XYZ file of N, CA and C in Angstrom:
333
model
N -13.313 -13.756 34.890
C -14.702 -14.171 34.837
C -15.490 -13.579 36.008
N -14.890 -13.519 37.165
C -15.550 -12.988 38.358
C -15.097 -11.573 38.693
N -14.424 -10.953 37.749
C -13.951 -9.577 37.914
C -13.032 -9.414 39.124
N -12.176 -10.421 39.353
C -11.184 -10.357 40.433
C -9.791 -10.560 39.832
N -9.421 -9.680 38.917
C -8.102 -9.789 38.287
C -6.995 -9.637 39.326
N -7.276 -8.942 40.430
C -6.283 -8.805 41.494
C -5.911 -10.175 42.064
N -6.910 -11.046 42.217
C -6.641 -12.396 42.710
C -6.063 -13.285 41.613
N -6.571 -13.151 40.410
C -6.083 -13.960 39.289
C -4.587 -13.747 39.077
N -4.109 -12.546 39.293
C -2.692 -12.246 39.113
C -1.811 -12.895 40.183
N -2.404 -13.262 41.305
C -1.660 -13.892 42.405
C -1.577 -15.414 42.271
N -2.374 -16.016 41.390
C -2.359 -17.465 41.226
C -0.954 -17.894 40.789
N -0.436 -18.943 41.431
C 0.935 -19.371 41.160
C 1.019 -20.890 41.044
N 1.787 -21.347 40.071
C 2.025 -22.775 39.871
C 3.251 -23.154 40.705
N 3.059 -23.299 42.005
C 4.154 -23.496 42.940
C 4.941 -24.773 42.700
N 4.323 -25.826 42.177
C 5.091 -27.047 41.939
C 6.166 -26.811 40.880
N 5.967 -25.821 40.019
C 6.966 -25.473 39.007
C 7.962 -24.452 39.558
N 7.461 -23.410 40.207
C 8.340 -22.313 40.643
C 9.072 -22.592 41.949
N 8.461 -23.341 42.875
C 9.070 -23.591 44.182
C 9.493 -25.037 44.392
N 9.001 -25.943 43.557
C 9.339 -27.352 43.702
C 8.105 -28.191 43.976
N 8.302 -29.486 43.907
C 7.189 -30.426 43.942
C 6.920 -31.011 45.324
N 7.479 -30.473 46.379
C 7.318 -31.087 47.698
C 6.439 -30.333 48.662
N 5.591 -29.446 48.176
C 4.770 -28.624 49.058
C 3.451 -29.279 49.457
N 3.050 -30.324 48.747
C 1.781 -30.977 49.035
C 0.630 -30.420 48.221
N 0.915 -29.540 47.306
C -0.071 -28.998 46.373
C 0.681 -28.469 45.159
N -0.030 -28.282 44.064
C 0.595 -27.809 42.832
C 0.376 -26.320 42.589
N -0.830 -25.848 42.855
C -1.221 -24.490 42.488
C -1.776 -23.763 43.706
N -1.292 -22.553 43.923
C -1.879 -21.676 44.932
C -2.844 -20.747 44.203
N -4.102 -20.830 44.592
C -5.130 -19.987 43.993
C -5.854 -19.271 45.134
N -6.963 -18.625 44.806
C -7.703 -17.869 45.808
C -9.197 -17.984 45.567
N -9.959 -18.046 46.668
C -11.417 -17.963 46.568
C -11.785 -16.508 46.311
N -13.017 -16.259 45.945
C -13.447 -14.890 45.655
C -13.322 -13.961 46.859
N -13.349 -14.539 48.078
C -13.185 -13.707 49.273
C -11.715 -13.420 49.585
N -10.812 -13.952 48.771
C -9.387 -13.693 48.937
C -8.631 -14.722 49.747
N -9.322 -15.730 50.293
C -8.652 -16.781 51.054
C -7.884 -17.710 50.121
N -6.747 -18.203 50.616
C -5.918 -19.106 49.823
C -6.654 -20.411 49.530
N -6.384 -20.940 48.348
C -6.960 -22.194 47.889
C -5.803 -23.053 47.378
N -5.590 -24.223 47.989
C -4.486 -25.108 47.638
C -5.007 -26.201 46.708
N -4.443 -26.278 45.514
C -4.934 -27.211 44.498
C -3.855 -28.225 44.154
N -4.187 -29.486 44.295
C -3.341 -30.580 43.834
C -4.002 -31.171 42.601
N -3.226 -31.375 41.530
C -3.756 -31.903 40.275
C -3.204 -33.307 40.057
N -4.086 -34.248 39.788
C -3.695 -35.622 39.469
C -4.308 -35.990 38.125
N -3.474 -36.465 37.213
C -3.914 -36.742 35.843
C -3.578 -38.174 35.460
N -4.553 -38.859 34.839
C -4.323 -40.185 34.271
C -5.030 -40.282 32.925
N -4.551 -41.210 32.109
C -5.180 -41.456 30.810
C -6.414 -42.331 30.961
N -6.518 -43.027 32.083
C -7.612 -43.964 32.293
C -8.910 -43.289 32.727
N -9.889 -44.116 33.018
C -11.217 -43.646 33.428
C -11.160 -43.006 34.810
N -12.270 -42.452 35.247
C -12.301 -41.726 36.525
C -11.979 -42.605 37.729
N -12.098 -43.905 37.611
C -11.801 -44.813 38.721
C -10.371 -45.355 38.670
N -9.563 -44.885 37.723
C -8.170 -45.304 37.636
C -7.423 -44.861 38.894
N -6.659 -45.774 39.477
C -5.890 -45.454 40.676
C -4.785 -44.458 40.344
N -4.405 -43.659 41.337
C -3.318 -42.694 41.182
C -2.595 -42.580 42.506
N -1.424 -41.987 42.484
C -0.585 -41.904 43.678
C -0.770 -40.582 44.413
N -0.746 -40.670 45.733
C -0.805 -39.520 46.630
C 0.435 -39.611 47.524
N 1.150 -38.522 47.683
C 2.321 -38.537 48.563
C 1.899 -38.263 50.007
N 2.727 -38.661 50.963
C 2.421 -38.337 52.359
C 2.285 -36.822 52.584
N 3.070 -36.035 51.884
C 2.989 -34.580 52.024
C 1.658 -34.054 51.506
N 1.184 -34.583 50.392
C -0.125 -34.178 49.858
C -1.233 -34.552 50.829
N -1.136 -35.737 51.406
C -2.143 -36.176 52.375
C -2.150 -35.253 53.596
N -0.969 -34.949 54.135
C -0.896 -34.045 55.298
C -1.463 -32.672 54.963
N -1.106 -32.140 53.803
C -1.607 -30.809 53.409
C -3.134 -30.840 53.339
N -3.694 -31.925 52.783
C -5.159 -32.020 52.644
C -5.855 -32.065 53.999
N -5.156 -32.559 55.012
C -5.748 -32.667 56.342
C -5.588 -31.388 57.161
N -4.677 -30.509 56.757
C -4.421 -29.291 57.532
C -4.984 -28.021 56.912
N -5.316 -28.056 55.649
C -5.841 -26.865 54.968
C -7.349 -27.013 54.772
N -8.113 -26.046 55.224
C -9.566 -26.121 55.025
C -9.936 -25.900 53.566
N -9.075 -25.235 52.815
C -9.338 -24.970 51.400
C -8.384 -25.773 50.519
N -8.375 -27.102 50.714
C -7.569 -28.002 49.888
C -8.485 -28.654 48.863
N -8.058 -28.648 47.599
C -8.856 -29.214 46.510
C -8.000 -30.161 45.687
N -8.560 -31.304 45.351
C -7.938 -32.207 44.392
C -8.668 -32.031 43.071
N -7.948 -31.645 42.049
C -8.487 -31.563 40.693
C -8.041 -32.833 39.988
N -8.972 -33.709 39.731
C -8.686 -35.026 39.159
C -9.014 -35.020 37.670
N -7.962 -35.032 36.851
C -8.112 -35.070 35.396
C -7.971 -36.530 34.966
N -8.940 -37.041 34.251
C -8.921 -38.427 33.773
C -9.323 -38.438 32.302
N -9.190 -39.599 31.666
C -9.400 -39.707 30.213
C -8.535 -38.685 29.479
N -7.324 -38.463 29.995
C -6.456 -37.446 29.408
C -5.876 -37.940 28.083
N -5.923 -37.079 27.081
C -5.378 -37.373 25.756
C -4.228 -36.405 25.490
N -3.017 -36.948 25.341
C -1.851 -36.096 25.111
C -1.935 -35.349 23.785
N -2.504 -35.975 22.767
C -2.589 -35.347 21.442
C -3.412 -34.063 21.465
N -4.517 -34.098 22.198
C -5.390 -32.918 22.246
C -5.171 -32.081 23.509
N -4.345 -32.610 24.445
C -4.112 -31.952 25.731
C -5.441 -31.661 26.435
N -6.300 -32.687 26.441
C -7.651 -32.530 26.953
C -8.037 -33.750 27.783
N -8.934 -33.561 28.730
C -9.430 -34.660 29.539
C -10.690 -34.241 30.258
N -11.203 -35.143 31.075
C -12.377 -34.862 31.898
C -11.905 -34.512 33.308
N -12.770 -33.870 34.090
C -12.371 -33.361 35.392
C -13.454 -33.577 36.439
N -13.023 -33.953 37.646
C -13.870 -33.794 38.818
C -13.029 -33.176 39.923
N -13.691 -32.557 40.885
C -13.004 -31.841 41.954
C -13.502 -32.354 43.302
N -12.562 -32.627 44.207
C -12.885 -33.029 45.576
C -12.274 -32.008 46.526
N -13.056 -31.569 47.502
C -12.572 -30.615 48.497
C -12.370 -31.329 49.828
N -11.300 -30.961 50.526
C -11.074 -31.476 51.865
C -10.043 -32.581 51.918
N -10.037 -33.273 53.040
C -9.056 -34.322 53.291
C -9.179 -35.440 52.258
N -8.042 -35.850 51.720
C -8.036 -36.933 50.737
C -8.523 -38.239 51.346
N -8.273 -38.431 52.632
C -8.703 -39.676 53.273
C -10.216 -39.771 53.418
N -10.928 -38.661 53.308
C -12.389 -38.717 53.384
C -13.024 -38.960 52.015
N -12.249 -38.851 50.941
C -12.792 -39.034 49.592
C -12.285 -40.287 48.879
N -11.174 -40.851 49.383
C -10.547 -41.976 48.683
C -10.115 -43.047 49.673
N -10.091 -44.297 49.220
C -9.474 -45.373 49.982
C -7.979 -45.265 49.730
N -7.218 -45.011 50.777
C -5.778 -44.845 50.629
C -5.080 -46.141 51.012
N -4.260 -46.655 50.109
C -3.586 -47.935 50.292
C -2.087 -47.686 50.429
N -1.478 -48.063 51.574
C -0.027 -47.889 51.711
C 0.692 -48.595 50.571
N 1.742 -47.941 50.050
C 2.360 -48.449 48.830
C 3.857 -48.692 48.936
N 4.526 -48.165 49.955
C 5.962 -48.352 50.035
C 6.427 -48.256 51.481
N 7.659 -48.687 51.711
C 8.260 -48.637 53.031
C 9.603 -47.928 52.935
N 10.014 -47.323 54.033
C 11.345 -46.759 54.127
C 12.205 -47.783 54.851
N 13.342 -48.136 54.264
C 14.227 -49.136 54.855
C 15.397 -48.467 55.546
N 15.679 -48.927 56.750
C 16.796 -48.420 57.525
C 17.687 -49.609 57.898
N 18.986 -49.442 57.739
C 19.918 -50.515 58.086
C 19.810 -50.802 59.572
N 19.700 -52.083 59.887
C 19.566 -52.480 61.296
C 20.920 -52.405 61.989
N 20.927 -51.920 63.203
C 22.143 -51.840 64.005
C 22.249 -53.134 64.799
N 23.201 -53.991 64.413
C 23.332 -55.300 65.074
C 24.594 -55.380 65.924
N 25.091 -54.234 66.370
C 26.274 -54.228 67.214
C 25.955 -54.813 68.579
N 26.963 -55.484 69.171
C 26.797 -56.067 70.513
C 27.547 -55.281 71.522
């Protein structure tokens, strides 16, 4: 669309090819060639439906100037279609983040 097939060919779905622990799903590029880190979150519910963010995704959003959350909502599996909004920057500046779990470590009770 922007006549940058050189950049389009570099776009990679890293969560599939490299694994799901990078803090983003897709490596893309801006028209100037700078990396663009895209995390995609999809729900069947409305745009205000809560969704999960991992600590790694949160850290990535705070360290990358070109971090984008692509939020797909009203997703319909039958048509593989939904609505979209995009947020740029730190996830903590766009969403109320609620702690959801704890890591448990066995207590050392030796005397």
